[in-house]
Amino acid sequence: MRPRTRAWVVLLATVFALLQLANVTGRDTPDSGNYLSYALSLRGWDKRAVAAATIDYGCAGRASWAARRQSVDVIRFRRPDPAARVMAECRAERWRRVEARLRAGQTGGHTVPFTRERFMRIFEARPGYPVFLLPFLTLLGVTWGVWAAGVAVTVAGGLLAFLVLRTLRAPAPVCLAGQGLYYVLPCGTTAMRPMAEGLMLALTLAAVWGCALALTGRARAGLWLVGGSLAALFTVKHSQALFLGLCLAAAAGLLLVRRRGRGGGAGAGGSRPAWALALTGCGAVLGTLLLARLLHLPSTAESVQDLLTGHFTRPDRARPWPELLELEGHFWVEWLRRQLWQPLFLVALAGGAWGAARRPAAGLFVAAAATTGFLTQAGHPDITIWGDRLIVLAWLLPVLGLPLLLEPAVRARVVVPAQERADRTHSLR
């Protein structure tokens, strides 16, 4: 990488990090407390100390939002600052729930018992993000540690988008565009939240980078990267490791069919990298299923019951699968209606697919990674879940595909001036 390009990469990452100082708190979601309490418990704190720190962090964010909302409320902007009142009410409400469960004996595991033990088991099976969070909390404390972890994992995601495009031999401006798109599209917004999605996005991009390396002649390094990323994903969210392994195997299979139709070993490295990637993906699927069973991780059936019972607040459904299929139909009709109302996502997907098609082999694996976002959303057909975080992995297609769509224009602007300088030099000789 040239020094000038390296400087631009660092500049983009630095500007993004500085912009995040505008919102140090207030990014948490209902799931954030579960991950944060898990990470704090890894430091050896007792349950009440972990609960106190986790509750204070969440309530501080709620109080900050309340104060900011009131400051721009045309009716209430002159009223006293509500932050202290909201903080006290939030603490009292959350401590009441936690104390009741602690007295009832719900003291096992790493997470604070904010809700039913059956629901908390889902987060107990996801140690990857809490382990990632731990060093930041240890060095910087809770508030700044959570913020710094978000910046680090989001910056890493942007760098990985750059590296994927660079491995595909795209010009530097195209690679920088991919890095910038990662930061400004919902990938960056979601990755900054204290949840597992940021780490999932980064590890998924690392797997795509490994596929790109394998297809461009560095098969051993690429396969190690893909395998390592899938293994790490298992600890973050094992369903994502399953989905990504399945989609990468399918992409490799499609690539093999395409190459056979075109006469065999066309493309860099022939068909061996594709076979290796297919086997790696299949191995990830089988390994995930086997380890999930051996470790007694929550099953797909348990996830469906969680969805249909409102996080186990109602009795289990007797016939969950027909109900899920009916809900899926309603969900996707409503989802499509909303997307057609505001079609930015669909347009971005179409443009990203068009751009990815300019690199047919690698584009299949980019599309495979993006497909995992739709699979995750299909597993949770709930239109009320925080924003579009479940489908956020689908935004990897625009992040990597749109720059490739613009590549011909970028190459024309880069190559033509270079040719003109060569012509001028030749005419002076």
Coordinates of C-alpha atoms in Angstrom, one line a residue:
M1 CA 0.0 0.0 0.0
R2 CA 1.4 3.4 -1.0
P3 CA 2.1 6.0 1.7
R4 CA -0.6 8.3 0.3
T5 CA -3.2 5.6 0.3
R6 CA -2.2 4.6 3.8
A7 CA -2.7 8.1 4.9
W8 CA -6.2 8.3 3.4
V9 CA -7.1 5.0 5.2
V10 CA -5.9 6.4 8.5
L11 CA -7.6 9.7 7.9
L12 CA -11.0 8.1 7.2
A13 CA -10.8 6.0 10.3
T14 CA -9.7 8.9 12.4
V15 CA -12.5 11.2 11.2
F16 CA -15.0 8.5 11.9
A17 CA -13.7 7.9 15.4
L18 CA -13.8 11.7 16.1
L19 CA -17.4 12.0 14.9
Q20 CA -18.4 9.3 17.4
L21 CA -17.5 11.6 20.3
A22 CA -20.9 13.2 19.6
N23 CA -22.6 10.2 21.1
V24 CA -20.5 8.5 23.8
T25 CA -23.6 7.2 25.6
G26 CA -27.2 6.5 24.6
R27 CA -26.4 3.8 22.0
D28 CA -27.3 0.8 24.2
T29 CA -30.3 -1.5 23.4
P30 CA -32.1 -3.9 25.7
D31 CA -29.5 -6.6 24.8
S32 CA -26.5 -4.4 25.7
G33 CA -26.9 -4.9 29.4
N34 CA -26.7 -8.7 29.0
Y35 CA -23.4 -8.5 27.0
L36 CA -22.0 -5.8 29.4
S37 CA -22.8 -7.8 32.5
Y38 CA -21.2 -10.9 31.0
A39 CA -18.0 -9.0 30.3
L40 CA -17.9 -7.4 33.7
S41 CA -18.4 -10.8 35.4
L42 CA -15.3 -12.0 33.6
R43 CA -13.3 -9.6 35.7
G44 CA -14.3 -11.5 38.8
W45 CA -16.9 -9.1 40.1
D46 CA -19.8 -10.4 42.2
K47 CA -23.3 -10.3 40.9
R48 CA -24.4 -7.1 42.7
A49 CA -21.3 -5.1 41.6
V50 CA -21.8 -6.2 38.0
A51 CA -25.5 -5.3 38.3
A52 CA -24.7 -1.9 39.7
A53 CA -22.3 -1.0 36.9
T54 CA -24.5 -2.4 34.2
I55 CA -27.6 -0.6 35.5
D56 CA -25.8 2.7 35.9
Y57 CA -24.5 2.5 32.4
G58 CA -27.9 1.8 30.9
C59 CA -29.7 4.4 33.0
A60 CA -27.1 7.0 32.2
G61 CA -27.9 6.5 28.5
R62 CA -31.6 6.8 29.1
A63 CA -31.2 9.9 31.2
S64 CA -29.0 11.5 28.5
W65 CA -31.6 10.8 25.9
A66 CA -34.4 12.3 28.1
A67 CA -32.4 15.5 28.6
R68 CA -31.6 15.9 24.9
R69 CA -35.2 15.2 23.9
Q70 CA -36.5 17.8 26.3
S71 CA -34.0 20.4 25.2
V72 CA -35.5 20.4 21.7
D73 CA -39.1 19.9 22.8
V74 CA -41.0 23.1 21.7
I75 CA -43.3 22.8 24.8
R76 CA -41.0 21.6 27.5
F77 CA -37.5 22.9 26.6
R78 CA -37.5 25.4 29.5
R79 CA -38.4 22.9 32.2
P80 CA -35.8 21.6 34.7
D81 CA -33.3 19.1 33.4
P82 CA -35.0 15.6 33.7
A83 CA -31.7 13.7 33.8
A84 CA -31.5 13.2 37.5
R85 CA -35.2 12.2 37.8
V86 CA -35.0 9.7 34.9
M87 CA -31.7 8.2 36.3
A88 CA -33.3 7.6 39.7
E89 CA -36.5 6.1 38.3
C90 CA -34.5 3.9 35.9
R91 CA -32.3 2.6 38.6
A92 CA -35.2 1.9 40.9
E93 CA -37.1 0.0 38.3
R94 CA -34.2 -2.1 37.1
W95 CA -33.0 -2.9 40.6
R96 CA -36.5 -4.0 41.6
R97 CA -36.5 -6.6 38.9
V98 CA -32.9 -7.8 39.5
E99 CA -33.3 -8.0 43.3
A100 CA -36.5 -10.1 42.9
R101 CA -34.7 -12.6 40.7
L102 CA -31.6 -12.7 42.9
R103 CA -33.7 -13.4 45.9
A104 CA -35.5 -16.2 43.9
G105 CA -32.1 -17.8 43.4
Q106 CA -31.4 -16.8 39.8
T107 CA -27.7 -16.3 40.4
G108 CA -26.0 -18.7 38.0
G109 CA -24.1 -17.8 34.8
H110 CA -22.3 -14.7 33.9
T111 CA -25.2 -12.4 33.1
V112 CA -27.2 -10.3 35.5
P113 CA -30.8 -11.7 35.8
F114 CA -32.6 -8.9 34.1
T115 CA -35.2 -11.3 32.8
R116 CA -36.1 -15.0 32.8
E117 CA -33.3 -17.6 33.1
R118 CA -34.4 -19.3 30.0
F119 CA -34.0 -16.2 28.0
M120 CA -30.6 -15.3 29.6
R121 CA -29.3 -18.7 28.4
I122 CA -29.2 -17.3 24.9
F123 CA -26.6 -14.7 25.9
E124 CA -24.7 -17.2 28.1
A125 CA -24.0 -19.1 24.8
R126 CA -22.3 -16.0 23.3
P127 CA -19.0 -15.3 25.1
G128 CA -17.2 -13.9 22.0
Y129 CA -18.4 -10.2 22.3
P130 CA -18.0 -10.0 26.1
V131 CA -14.4 -11.3 25.8
F132 CA -13.7 -8.7 23.1
L133 CA -15.2 -6.0 25.4
L134 CA -13.2 -7.0 28.5
P135 CA -9.8 -5.3 27.8
F136 CA -11.5 -2.1 26.9
L137 CA -13.5 -2.1 30.1
T138 CA -10.4 -3.0 32.1
L139 CA -8.4 -0.1 30.7
L140 CA -11.0 2.6 30.3
G141 CA -13.9 1.8 32.6
V142 CA -17.5 1.1 31.5
T143 CA -18.6 4.2 29.6
W144 CA -15.4 4.9 27.7
G145 CA -14.5 1.3 27.4
V146 CA -17.8 0.4 25.7
W147 CA -17.4 3.5 23.4
A148 CA -13.8 2.6 22.5
A149 CA -14.7 -1.0 21.8
G150 CA -17.4 0.2 19.4
V151 CA -15.0 2.5 17.6
A152 CA -12.3 -0.2 17.4
V153 CA -14.6 -2.9 15.9
T154 CA -16.2 -0.5 13.5
V155 CA -12.9 0.9 12.3
A156 CA -11.7 -2.6 11.8
G157 CA -14.8 -3.4 9.7
G158 CA -14.0 -0.5 7.4
L159 CA -10.4 -1.5 7.1
L160 CA -11.5 -5.1 6.2
A161 CA -13.8 -3.7 3.5
F162 CA -10.8 -1.8 2.1
L163 CA -8.7 -5.0 2.2
V164 CA -11.3 -7.1 0.4
L165 CA -11.5 -4.6 -2.5
R166 CA -7.7 -4.2 -2.6
T167 CA -7.3 -8.0 -2.8
L168 CA -9.6 -7.9 -5.8
R169 CA -7.1 -5.4 -7.3
A170 CA -9.5 -2.5 -7.3
P171 CA -7.9 1.0 -7.5
A172 CA -7.1 2.8 -4.3
P173 CA -10.0 5.3 -4.6
V174 CA -12.5 2.4 -5.1
C175 CA -11.1 0.7 -1.9
L176 CA -11.4 3.9 0.1
A177 CA -15.0 4.3 -1.1
G178 CA -15.7 0.8 0.3
Q179 CA -14.2 1.8 3.6
G180 CA -16.1 5.1 3.7
L181 CA -19.4 3.4 2.8
Y182 CA -19.0 0.9 5.7
Y183 CA -18.8 3.9 8.1
V184 CA -21.7 5.9 6.7
L185 CA -24.2 3.1 5.9
P186 CA -26.1 1.3 8.6
C187 CA -23.1 -1.1 9.1
G188 CA -21.2 1.7 10.9
T189 CA -24.2 2.8 12.9
T190 CA -25.1 -0.7 14.0
A191 CA -21.5 -1.7 14.7
M192 CA -21.1 1.2 17.1
R193 CA -23.9 -0.1 19.3
P194 CA -22.8 -2.2 22.3
M195 CA -24.0 -5.5 20.8
A196 CA -22.5 -8.5 19.0
E197 CA -23.4 -7.2 15.5
G198 CA -20.3 -5.1 15.1
L199 CA -18.0 -8.1 15.8
M200 CA -20.2 -10.3 13.5
L201 CA -19.8 -7.8 10.7
A202 CA -16.1 -7.6 11.1
L203 CA -15.6 -11.4 11.3
T204 CA -17.9 -11.9 8.3
L205 CA -15.8 -9.4 6.3
A206 CA -12.7 -11.2 7.4
A207 CA -14.1 -14.4 6.0
V208 CA -14.9 -12.7 2.7
W209 CA -11.4 -11.3 2.6
G210 CA -10.1 -14.9 3.1
C211 CA -12.3 -16.0 0.1
A212 CA -10.8 -13.2 -2.0
L213 CA -7.3 -14.2 -1.0
A214 CA -8.0 -17.9 -1.9
L215 CA -9.4 -16.9 -5.3
T216 CA -6.4 -14.7 -6.1
G217 CA -3.7 -17.2 -5.6
R218 CA -3.1 -17.1 -1.8
A219 CA -5.2 -20.2 -1.0
R220 CA -3.5 -21.2 2.2
A221 CA -3.7 -17.8 3.9
G222 CA -7.2 -17.4 2.7
L223 CA -8.5 -20.7 4.0
W224 CA -6.9 -20.1 7.4
L225 CA -8.6 -16.8 7.5
V226 CA -12.0 -18.2 6.5
G227 CA -11.7 -21.0 9.0
G228 CA -10.5 -18.8 11.8
S229 CA -13.3 -16.3 11.2
L230 CA -16.0 -19.0 11.2
A231 CA -14.6 -20.4 14.5
A232 CA -14.6 -17.0 16.1
L233 CA -18.1 -16.4 14.8
F234 CA -19.2 -19.5 16.6
T235 CA -18.3 -17.9 20.0
V236 CA -20.0 -14.6 19.0
K237 CA -23.3 -16.1 17.7
H238 CA -23.3 -19.6 16.5
S239 CA -26.2 -19.2 14.2
Q240 CA -24.2 -16.7 12.2
A241 CA -21.3 -19.2 11.9
L242 CA -23.9 -21.7 10.6
F243 CA -25.5 -19.3 8.1
L244 CA -22.1 -18.1 6.8
G245 CA -20.7 -21.5 6.4
L246 CA -23.8 -22.6 4.6
C247 CA -23.8 -19.6 2.3
L248 CA -20.0 -19.8 1.5
A249 CA -20.4 -23.5 0.7
A250 CA -23.3 -22.6 -1.6
A251 CA -21.3 -19.8 -3.3
A252 CA -18.4 -22.2 -3.9
G253 CA -20.7 -24.8 -5.3
L254 CA -22.2 -22.2 -7.7
L255 CA -18.7 -21.2 -8.7
L256 CA -17.7 -24.8 -9.5
V257 CA -20.8 -25.2 -11.6
R258 CA -20.1 -22.0 -13.5
R259 CA -16.5 -23.0 -14.2
R260 CA -17.5 -26.4 -15.3
G261 CA -20.0 -24.9 -17.7
R262 CA -17.2 -22.7 -19.1
G263 CA -14.8 -25.5 -19.6
G264 CA -13.2 -26.3 -16.2
G265 CA -10.3 -24.5 -14.7
A266 CA -10.9 -21.0 -15.8
G267 CA -10.0 -18.3 -13.3
A268 CA -7.2 -17.8 -10.9
G269 CA -6.0 -21.0 -9.4
G270 CA -8.5 -23.2 -11.3
S271 CA -11.1 -24.9 -9.3
R272 CA -9.0 -26.0 -6.3
P273 CA -9.7 -22.8 -4.2
A274 CA -13.4 -23.2 -4.8
W275 CA -13.4 -26.8 -3.7
A276 CA -11.4 -25.9 -0.6
L277 CA -13.8 -23.1 0.2
A278 CA -16.8 -25.4 -0.3
L279 CA -15.2 -28.0 2.1
T280 CA -14.4 -25.2 4.6
G281 CA -18.0 -24.0 4.6
C282 CA -19.5 -27.5 4.9
G283 CA -17.1 -28.2 7.7
A284 CA -18.3 -25.0 9.5
V285 CA -21.9 -26.1 9.2
L286 CA -21.2 -29.6 10.5
G287 CA -18.9 -28.4 13.2
T288 CA -21.4 -25.8 14.4
L289 CA -24.2 -28.3 14.6
L290 CA -22.1 -30.8 16.4
L291 CA -20.6 -28.3 18.9
A292 CA -24.0 -26.7 19.6
R293 CA -25.4 -30.1 20.5
L294 CA -22.4 -31.1 22.6
L295 CA -22.4 -27.8 24.5
H296 CA -26.2 -27.9 24.8
L297 CA -26.6 -24.5 23.3
P298 CA -30.1 -23.1 22.7
S299 CA -31.6 -24.9 19.7
T300 CA -33.6 -23.5 16.7
A301 CA -36.8 -24.7 18.4
E302 CA -35.9 -22.7 21.5
S303 CA -35.3 -19.6 19.4
V304 CA -38.7 -20.0 17.8
Q305 CA -40.4 -20.3 21.2
D306 CA -38.5 -17.2 22.4
L307 CA -39.9 -15.3 19.4
L308 CA -43.5 -16.5 19.6
T309 CA -43.8 -16.2 23.4
G310 CA -42.3 -12.7 23.7
H311 CA -39.1 -13.8 25.4
F312 CA -40.8 -16.6 27.3
T313 CA -43.3 -14.2 29.0
R314 CA -46.2 -16.5 27.7
P315 CA -46.7 -20.2 27.6
D316 CA -44.8 -22.2 24.9
R317 CA -46.7 -22.6 21.7
A318 CA -48.0 -26.1 21.0
R319 CA -47.5 -25.8 17.2
P320 CA -44.7 -23.2 16.8
W321 CA -43.5 -24.0 13.2
P322 CA -46.9 -23.4 11.4
E323 CA -47.2 -20.2 13.4
L324 CA -43.7 -19.2 12.4
L325 CA -44.4 -19.8 8.7
E326 CA -47.6 -17.8 8.9
L327 CA -45.7 -15.0 10.6
E328 CA -43.0 -15.1 8.0
G329 CA -45.5 -14.5 5.3
H330 CA -47.0 -11.5 7.0
F331 CA -43.6 -10.1 8.0
W332 CA -42.1 -10.1 4.5
V333 CA -45.1 -8.6 2.9
E334 CA -45.0 -5.7 5.5
W335 CA -41.2 -5.5 5.1
L336 CA -41.4 -5.2 1.3
R337 CA -44.2 -2.6 1.6
R338 CA -42.0 -0.5 3.9
Q339 CA -39.0 -0.9 1.6
L340 CA -41.0 0.2 -1.4
W341 CA -42.1 3.3 0.5
Q342 CA -38.4 4.2 1.2
P343 CA -36.5 2.2 -1.4
L344 CA -32.9 3.2 -0.5
F345 CA -32.1 -0.2 0.7
L346 CA -33.5 -2.0 -2.3
V347 CA -31.7 0.4 -4.7
A348 CA -28.4 0.0 -2.8
L349 CA -28.8 -3.8 -2.9
A350 CA -29.4 -3.7 -6.7
G351 CA -26.5 -1.4 -7.3
G352 CA -24.3 -3.6 -5.0
A353 CA -25.3 -6.8 -6.9
W354 CA -24.5 -5.1 -10.2
G355 CA -21.1 -4.1 -9.0
A356 CA -20.3 -7.5 -7.4
A357 CA -21.2 -9.1 -10.8
R358 CA -18.2 -7.3 -12.3
R359 CA -16.1 -9.8 -10.2
P360 CA -18.2 -12.9 -10.8
A361 CA -16.1 -15.3 -8.7
A362 CA -15.6 -13.1 -5.7
G363 CA -19.0 -11.5 -6.1
L364 CA -20.6 -14.8 -5.3
F365 CA -19.0 -14.8 -1.9
V366 CA -19.8 -11.2 -1.3
A367 CA -23.5 -12.0 -2.1
A368 CA -23.2 -15.1 0.2
A369 CA -22.1 -13.0 3.1
A370 CA -24.9 -10.5 2.5
T371 CA -27.5 -13.3 2.3
T372 CA -26.8 -14.2 5.9
G373 CA -28.5 -10.9 6.9
F374 CA -31.7 -12.1 5.2
L375 CA -31.4 -15.5 6.9
T376 CA -30.9 -13.8 10.3
Q377 CA -34.0 -11.6 9.7
A378 CA -36.0 -14.6 8.6
G379 CA -35.2 -16.3 11.9
H380 CA -36.6 -13.3 13.7
P381 CA -39.6 -12.1 11.7
D382 CA -40.4 -9.3 14.2
I383 CA -40.9 -5.9 12.7
T384 CA -40.5 -4.2 16.1
I385 CA -36.9 -5.3 16.8
W386 CA -34.5 -2.4 17.2
G387 CA -34.0 -0.8 13.8
D388 CA -32.7 -3.0 11.0
R389 CA -29.9 -4.6 13.0
L390 CA -30.8 -8.2 12.2
I391 CA -30.6 -7.6 8.5
V392 CA -27.6 -5.3 8.7
L393 CA -25.2 -7.9 7.2
A394 CA -27.1 -7.5 3.9
W395 CA -25.6 -4.0 3.7
L396 CA -22.2 -5.6 3.0
L397 CA -23.4 -6.1 -0.6
P398 CA -23.7 -2.3 -1.2
V399 CA -20.5 -1.6 0.8
L400 CA -18.4 -3.9 -1.5
G401 CA -20.5 -3.9 -4.6
L402 CA -21.2 -0.1 -5.2
P403 CA -17.5 0.8 -5.3
L404 CA -16.9 -1.9 -7.9
L405 CA -19.8 -0.5 -9.9
L406 CA -18.0 2.8 -10.1
E407 CA -14.6 1.2 -10.8
P408 CA -14.6 1.8 -14.6
A409 CA -15.1 5.6 -14.1
V410 CA -12.3 5.6 -11.5
R411 CA -9.9 3.7 -13.7
A412 CA -10.6 6.1 -16.6
R413 CA -9.7 9.1 -14.4
V414 CA -6.6 7.4 -13.1
V415 CA -5.3 5.8 -16.3
V416 CA -5.9 8.6 -18.8
P417 CA -3.9 11.2 -17.0
A418 CA -1.1 8.7 -16.5
Q419 CA -1.1 7.9 -20.2
E420 CA -1.1 11.6 -21.0
R421 CA 2.0 12.1 -18.8
A422 CA 3.7 9.2 -20.6
D423 CA 2.8 10.7 -24.0
R424 CA 4.2 14.1 -23.0
T425 CA 7.4 12.5 -21.7
H426 CA 7.8 10.5 -24.9
S427 CA 7.3 13.7 -27.0
L428 CA 10.0 15.5 -25.2
R429 CA 12.6 12.8 -26.0

